[in-house]
Short mmCIF file of C-alpha atoms and ligand atoms in Angstrom, two decimals:
data_model
loop_
_atom_site.label_atom_id
_atom_site.label_comp_id
_atom_site.label_asym_id
_atom_site.label_seq_id
_atom_site.Cartn_x
_atom_site.Cartn_y
_atom_site.Cartn_z
CA MET A 203 -4.11 9.38 -24.22
CA ASN A 204 -3.91 12.90 -22.79
CA LEU A 205 -7.03 13.74 -20.88
CA LYS A 206 -8.12 17.34 -20.61
CA ARG A 207 -8.61 18.72 -17.14
CA HIS A 208 -11.85 20.41 -16.18
CA GLY A 209 -13.58 21.50 -13.04
CA PRO A 210 -16.03 18.97 -11.63
CA MET A 211 -19.06 20.20 -13.64
CA THR A 212 -21.92 17.73 -13.63
CA PRO A 213 -22.34 15.51 -15.55
CA ALA A 214 -18.62 15.25 -16.40
CA LEU A 215 -16.99 11.92 -15.62
CA ASN A 216 -13.74 11.36 -13.78
CA VAL A 217 -11.74 9.32 -16.30
CA PHE A 218 -8.56 7.39 -15.60
CA HIS A 219 -7.66 6.15 -19.08
CA ILE A 220 -9.22 5.45 -22.47
CA GLU A 221 -8.38 2.53 -24.73
CA SER A 222 -9.72 3.16 -28.21
CA MET A 223 -9.44 -0.32 -29.77
CA GLY A 224 -9.98 -2.79 -26.93
CA THR A 225 -10.75 -6.42 -27.75
CA LEU A 226 -10.83 -8.00 -24.28
CA ASP A 227 -13.61 -6.24 -22.40
CA GLY A 228 -16.75 -7.30 -24.24
CA PRO A 229 -17.63 -8.44 -27.75
CA GLY A 230 -16.01 -7.02 -30.91
CA ILE A 231 -13.80 -3.94 -31.03
CA ARG A 232 -14.52 -1.53 -28.21
CA THR A 233 -13.68 1.81 -26.76
CA VAL A 234 -12.92 1.04 -23.12
CA ILE A 235 -13.34 3.96 -20.75
CA PHE A 236 -11.66 3.37 -17.39
CA LEU A 237 -13.23 5.51 -14.67
CA LYS A 238 -11.54 6.64 -11.49
CA GLY A 239 -12.24 5.51 -7.96
CA CYS A 240 -12.80 2.06 -6.45
CA PRO A 241 -14.08 1.02 -3.02
CA LEU A 242 -12.20 -2.32 -3.19
CA ARG A 243 -8.50 -2.86 -2.54
CA CYS A 244 -7.63 -6.08 -4.36
CA HIS A 245 -4.14 -7.34 -3.59
CA TYR A 246 -3.42 -7.91 -7.28
CA CYS A 247 -4.85 -4.64 -8.60
CA HIS A 248 -2.98 -3.55 -11.72
CA ASN A 249 -4.38 -0.02 -11.55
CA PRO A 250 -3.99 1.14 -7.94
CA GLU A 251 -3.37 4.65 -9.30
CA SER A 252 -7.05 4.64 -10.33
CA TRP A 253 -8.10 4.38 -6.66
CA GLN A 254 -7.51 8.01 -5.78
CA ASP A 255 -10.18 10.20 -7.21
CA GLN A 256 -8.55 13.36 -5.87
CA THR A 257 -6.46 13.72 -9.04
CA GLU A 258 -9.22 14.69 -11.37
CA ASN A 259 -9.39 14.12 -15.10
CA TRP A 260 -12.89 15.33 -15.72
CA MET A 261 -14.28 14.76 -19.19
CA GLN A 262 -17.52 16.28 -20.32
CA GLN A 263 -20.07 13.90 -21.82
CA ASP A 264 -19.96 15.80 -25.14
CA GLU A 265 -16.21 15.22 -25.36
CA LEU A 266 -16.66 11.52 -24.67
CA MET A 267 -19.51 11.30 -27.21
CA ALA A 268 -17.37 13.00 -29.89
CA LEU A 269 -14.50 10.61 -29.24
CA ILE A 270 -16.81 7.56 -29.29
CA MET A 271 -18.60 8.65 -32.48
CA LYS A 272 -15.22 8.82 -34.26
CA MET A 273 -14.67 5.17 -33.35
CA LYS A 274 -18.19 4.01 -34.26
CA PRO A 275 -17.20 2.63 -37.71
CA TYR A 276 -14.96 0.10 -35.93
CA TYR A 277 -17.71 -1.29 -33.71
CA LYS A 278 -18.42 -4.34 -35.85
CA ASN A 279 -19.37 -7.83 -34.66
CA GLY A 280 -21.18 -6.58 -31.59
CA GLY A 281 -18.48 -4.04 -30.63
CA GLY A 282 -19.18 -0.80 -28.80
CA VAL A 283 -18.25 0.91 -25.56
CA THR A 284 -17.26 -0.61 -22.22
CA PHE A 285 -17.11 1.36 -18.99
CA SER A 286 -14.54 -0.13 -16.67
CA GLY A 287 -12.41 1.06 -13.79
CA GLY A 288 -11.64 1.45 -11.03
CA GLU A 289 -15.31 0.86 -10.35
CA PRO A 290 -17.69 2.46 -12.89
CA LEU A 291 -20.68 2.05 -10.56
CA LEU A 292 -19.28 4.83 -8.36
CA GLN A 293 -20.27 7.25 -11.15
CA ALA A 294 -23.56 5.53 -12.01
CA ARG A 295 -25.73 8.63 -11.85
CA LYS A 296 -23.54 10.49 -14.34
CA LEU A 297 -23.05 7.46 -16.55
CA GLU A 298 -26.74 6.82 -17.11
CA PRO A 299 -27.44 9.83 -19.42
CA LEU A 300 -24.28 9.08 -21.42
CA CYS A 301 -25.28 5.42 -21.82
CA LYS A 302 -28.73 6.53 -22.97
CA ARG A 303 -27.11 8.74 -25.63
CA LEU A 304 -24.99 5.81 -26.79
CA LYS A 305 -28.02 3.55 -26.99
CA ALA A 306 -29.85 6.22 -29.03
CA GLU A 307 -26.94 6.00 -31.50
CA GLY A 308 -27.33 2.22 -31.68
CA ILE A 309 -24.06 1.60 -29.82
CA HIS A 310 -23.66 -1.51 -27.64
CA VAL A 311 -22.78 -0.62 -24.04
CA ALA A 312 -21.11 -2.91 -21.50
CA LEU A 313 -20.21 -2.35 -17.84
CA ASP A 314 -17.17 -4.07 -16.37
CA THR A 315 -17.71 -4.14 -12.61
CA SER A 316 -17.09 -6.00 -9.38
CA GLY A 317 -20.78 -5.55 -8.52
CA CYS A 318 -19.99 -4.12 -5.10
CA ILE A 319 -22.60 -1.32 -5.21
CA LEU A 320 -26.35 -1.67 -5.70
CA ASN A 321 -28.14 1.60 -5.00
CA GLN A 322 -30.98 3.26 -6.90
CA ASP A 323 -28.62 5.02 -9.36
CA VAL A 324 -26.94 1.70 -10.15
CA LYS A 325 -30.29 -0.03 -10.67
CA VAL A 326 -31.37 2.65 -13.15
CA LEU A 327 -28.05 2.38 -15.01
CA LEU A 328 -28.25 -1.41 -15.21
CA GLU A 329 -31.58 -1.19 -17.01
CA VAL A 330 -29.94 0.91 -19.76
CA VAL A 331 -26.78 -1.08 -20.58
CA ASP A 332 -26.64 -4.18 -22.80
CA LEU A 333 -24.12 -6.37 -21.02
CA ILE A 334 -22.59 -6.69 -17.57
CA ILE A 335 -19.11 -8.14 -17.17
CA LEU A 336 -19.14 -9.17 -13.52
CA ASP A 337 -15.83 -9.85 -11.86
CA VAL A 338 -16.49 -12.31 -9.02
CA LYS A 339 -13.11 -12.26 -7.36
CA HIS A 340 -13.47 -15.36 -5.22
CA ALA A 341 -16.23 -17.93 -4.70
CA GLU A 342 -15.86 -18.05 -0.91
CA SER A 343 -16.81 -15.21 1.42
CA GLU A 344 -13.82 -15.18 3.74
CA ALA A 345 -11.26 -15.36 0.97
CA TYR A 346 -13.18 -12.73 -1.02
CA THR A 347 -12.92 -10.31 1.87
CA ALA A 348 -9.26 -11.13 2.48
CA LEU A 349 -8.51 -10.47 -1.20
CA THR A 350 -10.56 -7.34 -1.79
CA GLY A 351 -11.61 -5.80 1.54
CA GLY A 352 -15.22 -6.09 0.28
CA ALA A 353 -18.02 -8.63 0.68
CA LEU A 354 -18.97 -11.46 -1.69
CA SER A 355 -22.58 -11.12 -0.50
CA LYS A 356 -22.80 -7.71 -2.19
CA THR A 357 -21.61 -9.12 -5.52
CA LEU A 358 -24.10 -11.97 -5.23
CA GLU A 359 -26.90 -9.54 -4.43
CA PHE A 360 -25.89 -7.57 -7.53
CA LEU A 361 -25.95 -10.78 -9.57
CA GLU A 362 -29.45 -11.61 -8.32
CA PHE A 363 -30.59 -8.16 -9.43
CA ILE A 364 -29.21 -8.46 -12.97
CA LYS A 365 -30.79 -11.90 -13.28
CA ALA A 366 -34.11 -10.48 -12.09
CA ILE A 367 -34.04 -7.81 -14.82
CA HIS A 368 -32.98 -10.46 -17.40
CA LYS A 369 -29.71 -8.74 -18.22
CA PRO A 370 -27.09 -10.73 -20.15
CA TYR A 371 -23.84 -11.08 -18.24
CA TRP A 372 -20.36 -12.51 -18.39
CA ILE A 373 -18.60 -13.75 -15.28
CA ARG A 374 -14.89 -13.25 -14.82
CA GLN A 375 -12.35 -14.34 -12.29
CA VAL A 376 -8.59 -13.88 -12.12
CA ILE A 377 -7.05 -17.21 -11.15
CA VAL A 378 -4.12 -16.91 -8.76
CA PRO A 379 -1.78 -19.89 -8.18
CA ASP A 380 -2.29 -21.51 -4.77
CA TYR A 381 -5.12 -19.16 -4.00
CA ASN A 382 -8.18 -19.88 -6.13
CA ASP A 383 -6.83 -22.33 -8.71
CA GLN A 384 -8.39 -25.40 -7.08
CA LYS A 385 -10.89 -27.20 -9.31
CA SER A 386 -13.46 -27.28 -6.52
CA LEU A 387 -13.38 -23.48 -6.23
CA VAL A 388 -13.75 -22.97 -9.97
CA LEU A 389 -16.70 -25.38 -10.01
CA LYS A 390 -18.20 -23.47 -7.11
CA LEU A 391 -17.88 -20.24 -9.10
CA GLU A 392 -19.54 -21.93 -12.07
CA CYS A 393 -22.41 -23.13 -9.93
CA LEU A 394 -22.84 -19.87 -8.02
CA THR A 395 -23.13 -17.74 -11.17
CA LYS A 396 -25.07 -20.03 -13.50
CA SER A 397 -28.31 -18.86 -15.12
CA THR A 398 -29.85 -18.58 -18.56
CA TYR A 399 -28.55 -14.98 -18.74
CA ARG A 400 -24.91 -15.94 -18.26
CA GLN A 401 -23.28 -15.81 -21.70
CA LYS A 402 -19.74 -16.58 -20.69
CA LEU A 403 -17.52 -17.62 -17.81
CA GLU A 404 -14.00 -16.31 -18.31
CA LEU A 405 -11.03 -17.41 -16.26
CA LEU A 406 -8.09 -15.03 -16.53
CA ALA A 407 -4.52 -15.87 -15.61
CA PHE A 408 -2.94 -13.95 -12.73
CA HIS A 409 0.20 -12.13 -13.93
CA ASN A 410 2.76 -10.71 -11.58
CA THR A 411 3.67 -7.89 -13.97
CA GLY A 412 1.91 -5.33 -11.75
CA MET A 413 4.03 -6.35 -8.75
CA GLY A 414 6.00 -3.11 -8.73
CA LYS A 415 2.76 -1.26 -7.90
CA TRP A 416 1.79 -3.52 -4.99
CA GLN A 417 2.64 -3.04 -1.39
CA TRP A 418 5.56 -5.19 -0.29
CA ASN A 419 3.33 -6.96 2.24
CA SER A 420 0.79 -8.03 -0.40
CA PRO A 421 0.17 -11.79 -0.08
CA PHE A 422 0.81 -11.97 -3.83
CA TRP A 423 4.21 -10.34 -3.68
CA ASN A 424 6.65 -12.61 -5.55
CA ARG A 425 3.90 -15.08 -6.45
CA PRO A 426 4.48 -16.64 -9.90
CA SER A 427 2.07 -15.97 -12.76
CA LEU A 428 -0.50 -18.69 -13.44
CA SER A 429 0.76 -21.22 -15.98
CA GLU A 430 -1.05 -21.47 -19.29
CA LYS A 431 -1.39 -25.25 -18.72
CA ILE A 432 -3.41 -24.86 -15.51
CA LEU A 433 -5.59 -22.16 -17.05
CA VAL A 434 -6.40 -24.40 -20.03
CA GLU A 435 -7.17 -27.36 -17.73
CA LEU A 436 -9.57 -25.27 -15.68
CA GLN A 437 -11.20 -23.82 -18.80
CA GLU A 438 -11.69 -27.32 -20.23
CA MET A 439 -13.20 -28.52 -16.99
CA ILE A 440 -15.68 -25.63 -17.09
CA GLN A 441 -16.57 -26.37 -20.71
CA LYS A 442 -17.40 -29.96 -19.78
CA ASN A 443 -19.48 -28.84 -16.85
CA VAL A 444 -21.56 -26.09 -18.54
S1 SF4 B 738 -11.96 -3.93 -8.23
FE1 SF4 B 738 -10.47 -3.64 -9.89
S2 SF4 B 738 -9.79 -1.50 -9.70
FE2 SF4 B 738 -10.80 -2.05 -7.77
S3 SF4 B 738 -9.12 -2.73 -6.46
FE3 SF4 B 738 -9.97 -4.55 -7.43
S4 SF4 B 738 -8.72 -4.91 -9.25
FE4 SF4 B 738 -8.35 -2.77 -8.56
#
């Protein structure tokens, strides 16, 4: 989709990409709005071009509302809008009024985030949205930092907050062969993130299709994609455990 370019007028949002009929990032059919900027640097990031927020694709909230309202008839079976990234929490203050407008229209709103920011703006935004899709990138602190450059403790603090405000959430993790595909690690993730508000635990297969975008010294350079067989085994193990 071609994004119009505007000056950085508040409360415009810096948008990387828009997917109008997404089915993977939340329930039902969704408009997925990928926002620019991310404080993490995951080795397997498929959208490293979303990191730089210097190249600006500012979209006014009215433009986004108009686009979303056109799609509203498709939001059946719990569908709606998901804000993803990059890291949508970087634009929390500007997102909150837009999310309120969507809620006033009866539209389901989800946030797809790594949970690496928890400031006052983020807390206010979290109260407004319906669902958090929390990407916990590794269940162990050291490996989390090695993978992302960030801290697992921040994601866990974020998780504690969404549990405290009784917000439904999904947990996600990309499973990388010979990195976090051990059963013990997946069980640890299950245990770490369990609560009555967790609606789903999704394991996603690592794919090396983004390899061309990674730095040659990435530890995942030339690593094979995760086999379907291992993913199914891990998913079945989780099902038995939940
Ligand atoms: S959190 Fe997402 S956008 Fe940010 S570096 Fe990691 S994979 Fe890329």
